[in-house]
Amino acid sequence: MTKREYSSKEIQALIAQRGLKVTQQRLVILQFMLTRETHPSAEEIHRELVNQYPSLSLGTVYKTLDSLTVSGLLHKVFCVDGIKRYDVNLQPHAHLYCNTTHQIIDFEDSELQKLVWGYLQEKKIQNFQIEGVQLQIQGTIQNPEKAVIIESGVTL
Amino acid sequence: MTKREYSSKEIQALIAQRGLKVTQQRLVILQFMLTRETHPSAEEIHRELVNQYPSLSLGTVYKTLDSLTVSGLLHKVFCVDGIKRYDVNLQPHAHLYCNTTHQIIDFEDSELQKLVWGYLQEKKIQNFQIEGVQLQIQGTIQNPEKAVIIESGVTL
DNA sequence: ATCGATGCAAAGACTTTGCAGCCAG
DNA sequence: CTGGCTGCAAAGTCTTTGCATCGAT
């Protein structure tokens, strides 16, 4: 499974569909998120984009991530390091968190998703309305220098 | 399954076993963590304990949580709200996160744990050494005012 | 033209650090 | 005694907020 590409037109549509104004900043930030398999923080996003878009301010990155999240295009990601990170919300997936590099990497595995969802649907926790499940697999990347395709299609 | 009680003696032993000095502050903080089913932040812990122990400083709470974590008595908890929270590390369990009250509640369910662990053991992710799994179930508590025992033994 | 979005800077929230003095072993 | 621990305060990091200006519709 490879990440599909999104055209500028498609990204514009995603934003417009949610009733948000299609600004340069939103386009650029959402595009950036769509091309990433890891989940950069606001500061990382700003650092990487500010060269190409020098007027982009860090405050705008925070505000943009927030409005894209409220509108449902992004999800916040749980993370032990206490930094807020975001995730393009296309299909459900788990995350690999590297204790060494502090990267978060998508782990798409529909079987695992079904397993957990199925179990929880069955179980019906009393007094609690389930809205989502976040699964994070903590561990260590073995060879950070080598890019290897792992089973689920994630590139490490 | 009900939370078991820990005597002061037992808590002292837990701390001493890890080669840490048994101070009043560590005793009090660890005891507090052991009696809680939710996972308070450092500030919440301080706020709740400072009445009874007025000399306890917030900095010490942070340092204590850190040393207990390094020694393996606590685990950091993933959380969307960006605040660092800690968890007494006794048996593996999932967490319920309430989007409304922002509480984190233990969800002990050995069957679910086995399900996920078993699957991942089987799968063997290439190039990644698994050290732990964190499962967080996001949703909303239905009746925060009513305390109800749910199936896994957690009191909501 | 209008109203929401941006950029900037200041404030805020949370956490870490440095160091003098204290206390458990 | 002695080294690790605490309390305090200052500094640091990450995030939010307020407001004048700008720009998408």
PDB file of C-alpha atoms in Angstrom, chain A residues 126-127, chain B residues 143 146-150 154-156:
ATOM      1  CA  GLN A 126     -21.295   0.525  30.072  1.00  0.00           C
ATOM      2  CA  ASN A 127     -21.724   4.227  30.630  1.00  0.00           C
TER       3      ASN A 127
ATOM      4  CA  ASN B 143     -23.357   9.994  33.248  1.00  0.00           C
ATOM      5  CA  LYS B 146     -23.440   8.536  38.467  1.00  0.00           C
ATOM      6  CA  ALA B 147     -20.766   6.149  39.648  1.00  0.00           C
ATOM      7  CA  VAL B 148     -21.315   2.842  37.917  1.00  0.00           C
ATOM      8  CA  ILE B 149     -19.217  -0.280  37.933  1.00  0.00           C
ATOM      9  CA  ILE B 150     -18.548  -1.244  34.361  1.00  0.00           C
ATOM     10  CA  VAL B 154     -13.597   0.240  36.578  1.00  0.00           C
ATOM     11  CA  THR B 155     -15.676   2.728  38.519  1.00  0.00           C
ATOM     12  CA  LEU B 156     -16.966   5.575  36.396  1.00  0.00           C
TER      13      LEU B 156
END
